[in-house]
Amino acid sequence: MPDPAPLESLEIGVAPEDAELSVILMHGLGADGHDFADVAAMLTEAAKPARWRFVLPHAGKLPVTLNMGMIMPAWYDIIDLSHPRAVDWDTVAASQKQIESLIDKEPAPQLVLAGFSQGGAMALHVGLRHQPRLAGIATLSGYLLESEEHPVPAKQHDLPIGLFHGTDDEVVPLSAAETARQSLAAADYSPTLRSYPGLPHSVSQEEIRDLFEWLTELSP
């Protein structure tokens, strides 16, 4: 199978060679990198004089089984809404290669993978397997991709993991984040989970503020 095409991305903040902290932030199903452009711009401005940079990739388009085979931007094909999700692992692997290529292009001393929903699932999947270590992984309304054939990798180093999730999420319930925390803890990681009362499948100002504080702790 040929390597997947490189991902196109928005870049917000300082240039790659000037960045102290780079964040690759992946959108959810059916969206694109523009979905979090305003958030990235706000966070890079708030971080000054620290030099932050956000890379917001656009997922390729796939037929998504869950959505009656409709073709849309997706990091992988979702078969059904079970927890853990039933997914096409070949499409997960293809996106993993694309995201690894983005990581390889970022020279910043601190690099974070983050994402919303399906993008958060990819942040965890890639970040837990990437060598050398990343500065951290953050998910917003995300979940963990796992199966008998794809268990959580054994811990090889300390890796900050922040899980941010609304209590009223109707698409990815809070229980999915709680399950992710349990699975990660069982593999000897120490994830933190912050929940937001009344928040549905979206982000809030409080959540973005908490993400900013979490990133600040990782910034040089």
Short mmCIF file of C-alpha atoms in Angstrom, two decimals:
data_model
loop_
_atom_site.label_atom_id
_atom_site.label_comp_id
_atom_site.label_asym_id
_atom_site.label_seq_id
_atom_site.Cartn_x
_atom_site.Cartn_y
_atom_site.Cartn_z
CA MET A 1 0.00 0.00 0.00
CA PRO A 2 1.51 3.40 -0.99
CA ASP A 3 2.07 6.03 1.66
CA PRO A 4 -0.89 8.40 2.11
CA ALA A 5 -0.63 11.92 0.73
CA PRO A 6 0.84 14.58 3.04
CA LEU A 7 -1.69 16.54 5.06
CA GLU A 8 -2.42 20.16 4.26
CA SER A 9 -2.48 22.34 7.37
CA LEU A 10 -3.11 25.80 8.72
CA GLU A 11 -0.21 27.26 10.68
CA ILE A 12 -0.85 29.85 13.38
CA GLY A 13 1.70 31.56 15.60
CA VAL A 14 5.45 31.79 15.17
CA ALA A 15 7.51 30.11 12.46
CA PRO A 16 8.64 26.52 13.05
CA GLU A 17 12.24 27.48 13.73
CA ASP A 18 11.18 30.08 16.32
CA ALA A 19 8.71 27.96 18.29
CA GLU A 20 9.31 27.02 21.91
CA LEU A 21 6.10 24.96 21.93
CA SER A 22 4.30 23.48 18.94
CA VAL A 23 0.82 22.00 19.16
CA ILE A 24 -0.58 19.79 16.41
CA LEU A 25 -4.33 20.15 16.96
CA MET A 26 -6.65 17.80 15.06
CA HIS A 27 -10.29 18.54 14.30
CA GLY A 28 -13.29 16.25 14.69
CA LEU A 29 -15.25 14.21 12.15
CA GLY A 30 -16.62 16.22 9.23
CA ALA A 31 -14.71 19.41 10.08
CA ASP A 32 -11.30 20.75 9.03
CA GLY A 33 -8.40 22.69 10.48
CA HIS A 34 -10.32 25.97 10.33
CA ASP A 35 -12.55 24.65 13.13
CA PHE A 36 -9.99 25.61 15.79
CA ALA A 37 -8.25 28.51 14.05
CA ASP A 38 -9.78 31.12 16.38
CA VAL A 39 -8.84 29.07 19.45
CA ALA A 40 -5.25 28.67 18.21
CA ALA A 41 -4.94 32.39 17.49
CA MET A 42 -6.28 33.26 20.94
CA LEU A 43 -3.92 30.86 22.71
CA THR A 44 -0.80 31.95 20.85
CA GLU A 45 -1.61 35.58 21.64
CA ALA A 46 -2.28 34.83 25.30
CA ALA A 47 1.00 32.92 25.60
CA LYS A 48 3.21 35.87 24.61
CA PRO A 49 6.08 36.49 25.20
CA ALA A 50 6.33 32.68 25.03
CA ARG A 51 6.63 31.59 21.40
CA TRP A 52 3.86 29.12 20.61
CA ARG A 53 2.82 27.64 17.31
CA PHE A 54 -0.26 25.65 16.25
CA VAL A 55 -0.47 23.30 13.28
CA LEU A 56 -4.08 22.56 12.30
CA PRO A 57 -4.15 19.76 9.73
CA HIS A 58 -7.07 18.94 7.44
CA ALA A 59 -7.99 15.25 7.42
CA GLY A 60 -8.50 13.58 4.08
CA LYS A 61 -11.98 12.58 2.93
CA LEU A 62 -13.25 9.04 3.50
CA PRO A 63 -16.57 7.19 3.23
CA VAL A 64 -17.75 6.85 6.83
CA THR A 65 -19.75 3.70 7.51
CA LEU A 66 -21.50 5.20 10.54
CA ASN A 67 -22.85 8.00 8.34
CA MET A 68 -24.28 5.74 5.63
CA GLY A 69 -21.04 5.77 3.67
CA MET A 70 -21.06 9.53 3.12
CA ILE A 71 -17.69 10.91 2.08
CA MET A 72 -16.39 13.53 4.51
CA PRO A 73 -13.22 14.69 6.26
CA ALA A 74 -12.31 11.90 8.68
CA TRP A 75 -9.22 10.58 10.40
CA TYR A 76 -10.61 7.05 10.13
CA ASP A 77 -13.75 5.14 9.27
CA ILE A 78 -16.10 4.61 12.20
CA ILE A 79 -18.17 1.42 11.98
CA ASP A 80 -20.44 2.10 14.96
CA LEU A 81 -20.69 4.15 18.17
CA SER A 82 -19.67 1.39 20.53
CA HIS A 83 -17.20 2.12 23.32
CA PRO A 84 -14.49 1.40 22.49
CA ARG A 85 -15.30 2.51 18.96
CA ALA A 86 -15.46 -0.09 16.20
CA VAL A 87 -13.19 1.37 13.54
CA ASP A 88 -11.35 0.45 10.35
CA TRP A 89 -7.81 0.10 11.68
CA ASP A 90 -6.25 0.43 8.22
CA THR A 91 -7.59 3.98 8.00
CA VAL A 92 -6.28 4.68 11.51
CA ALA A 93 -2.84 3.48 10.41
CA ALA A 94 -2.91 5.68 7.30
CA SER A 95 -3.70 8.80 9.34
CA GLN A 96 -1.06 7.83 11.88
CA LYS A 97 1.59 7.92 9.12
CA GLN A 98 0.39 11.36 8.02
CA ILE A 99 0.48 12.74 11.55
CA GLU A 100 3.92 11.26 12.18
CA SER A 101 5.13 13.12 9.09
CA LEU A 102 3.83 16.38 10.56
CA ILE A 103 5.62 15.64 13.84
CA ASP A 104 8.87 15.06 11.98
CA LYS A 105 8.67 18.56 10.46
CA GLU A 106 8.35 20.37 13.81
CA PRO A 107 11.71 21.40 15.33
CA ALA A 108 10.26 22.92 18.53
CA PRO A 109 11.82 21.57 21.76
CA GLN A 110 8.33 20.89 23.13
CA LEU A 111 5.69 19.23 20.93
CA VAL A 112 2.12 18.43 21.97
CA LEU A 113 -0.49 16.36 20.13
CA ALA A 114 -4.07 17.46 20.76
CA GLY A 115 -7.46 16.98 19.20
CA PHE A 116 -11.22 17.23 19.46
CA SER A 117 -13.40 14.08 19.39
CA GLN A 118 -12.05 11.87 16.58
CA GLY A 119 -8.99 14.11 16.44
CA GLY A 120 -8.47 13.55 20.16
CA ALA A 121 -8.60 9.81 19.62
CA MET A 122 -5.85 10.15 17.01
CA ALA A 123 -3.79 12.34 19.35
CA LEU A 124 -3.84 9.55 21.94
CA HIS A 125 -3.26 6.78 19.41
CA VAL A 126 -0.24 8.44 17.80
CA GLY A 127 1.16 10.11 20.91
CA LEU A 128 1.25 6.93 22.99
CA ARG A 129 3.28 5.20 20.27
CA HIS A 130 5.61 7.99 19.18
CA GLN A 131 9.34 7.85 19.87
CA PRO A 132 11.05 9.95 21.08
CA ARG A 133 8.66 11.18 23.74
CA LEU A 134 6.34 14.11 23.17
CA ALA A 135 5.81 16.93 25.66
CA GLY A 136 2.19 15.85 26.15
CA ILE A 137 -1.17 14.74 24.75
CA ALA A 138 -4.49 16.57 25.18
CA THR A 139 -8.00 15.51 24.18
CA LEU A 140 -11.18 17.59 24.04
CA SER A 141 -14.30 15.41 24.03
CA GLY A 142 -12.04 12.57 22.94
CA TYR A 143 -11.72 8.86 23.57
CA LEU A 144 -9.23 6.03 23.38
CA LEU A 145 -8.98 3.72 20.39
CA GLU A 146 -8.30 0.22 21.66
CA SER A 147 -9.05 -3.41 20.91
CA GLU A 148 -7.53 -6.79 21.70
CA GLU A 149 -5.19 -6.32 18.74
CA HIS A 150 -4.49 -2.68 19.61
CA PRO A 151 -4.03 -2.39 23.39
CA VAL A 152 -2.62 0.67 25.15
CA PRO A 153 1.18 0.51 24.77
CA ALA A 154 3.14 -0.10 27.93
CA LYS A 155 4.53 3.05 29.50
CA GLN A 156 8.12 3.78 28.51
CA HIS A 157 8.48 7.31 29.90
CA ASP A 158 6.54 10.00 31.72
CA LEU A 159 3.99 11.59 29.40
CA PRO A 160 1.55 14.28 30.55
CA ILE A 161 -1.96 13.45 29.32
CA GLY A 162 -4.86 15.86 29.78
CA LEU A 163 -8.44 14.75 29.14
CA PHE A 164 -11.04 17.55 28.93
CA HIS A 165 -14.71 16.56 28.57
CA GLY A 166 -18.27 17.86 28.97
CA THR A 167 -20.67 16.03 31.27
CA ASP A 168 -23.56 16.33 28.77
CA ASP A 169 -21.72 15.14 25.69
CA GLU A 170 -24.29 13.24 23.64
CA VAL A 171 -21.82 12.01 20.99
CA VAL A 172 -18.86 10.91 23.12
CA PRO A 173 -20.21 10.44 26.66
CA LEU A 174 -18.13 11.32 29.68
CA SER A 175 -17.92 7.60 30.40
CA ALA A 176 -15.65 7.25 27.33
CA ALA A 177 -13.17 9.69 28.89
CA GLU A 178 -13.42 7.87 32.21
CA THR A 179 -12.74 4.56 30.45
CA ALA A 180 -9.74 6.13 28.71
CA ARG A 181 -8.40 7.34 32.05
CA GLN A 182 -8.79 3.86 33.54
CA SER A 183 -7.07 2.14 30.59
CA LEU A 184 -4.22 4.63 30.64
CA ALA A 185 -3.80 4.28 34.39
CA ALA A 186 -3.72 0.49 34.02
CA ALA A 187 -0.77 0.98 31.63
CA ASP A 188 0.95 3.07 34.33
CA TYR A 189 0.26 6.51 32.85
CA SER A 190 -1.08 9.31 35.06
CA PRO A 191 -3.77 11.11 33.02
CA THR A 192 -5.81 13.96 34.41
CA LEU A 193 -9.52 14.31 33.61
CA ARG A 194 -11.35 17.62 33.88
CA SER A 195 -15.11 17.62 33.32
CA TYR A 196 -17.42 20.54 32.56
CA PRO A 197 -21.00 20.43 33.89
CA GLY A 198 -23.65 20.89 31.22
CA LEU A 199 -21.21 21.02 28.31
CA PRO A 200 -22.36 19.02 25.23
CA HIS A 201 -20.14 17.82 22.37
CA SER A 202 -18.32 21.14 21.99
CA VAL A 203 -15.78 23.29 23.77
CA SER A 204 -16.29 26.10 26.29
CA GLN A 205 -14.31 29.14 27.39
CA GLU A 206 -13.59 27.43 30.72
CA GLU A 207 -12.27 24.37 28.94
CA ILE A 208 -10.03 26.45 26.65
CA ARG A 209 -8.75 28.36 29.67
CA ASP A 210 -7.89 25.08 31.38
CA LEU A 211 -6.18 23.84 28.22
CA PHE A 212 -4.13 27.04 28.12
CA GLU A 213 -3.01 26.54 31.71
CA TRP A 214 -2.17 22.89 30.99
CA LEU A 215 -0.07 23.89 27.95
CA THR A 216 1.64 26.65 29.93
CA GLU A 217 2.91 24.05 32.39
CA LEU A 218 4.60 22.26 29.48
CA SER A 219 6.04 25.37 27.85
CA PRO A 220 9.81 25.95 28.35
#
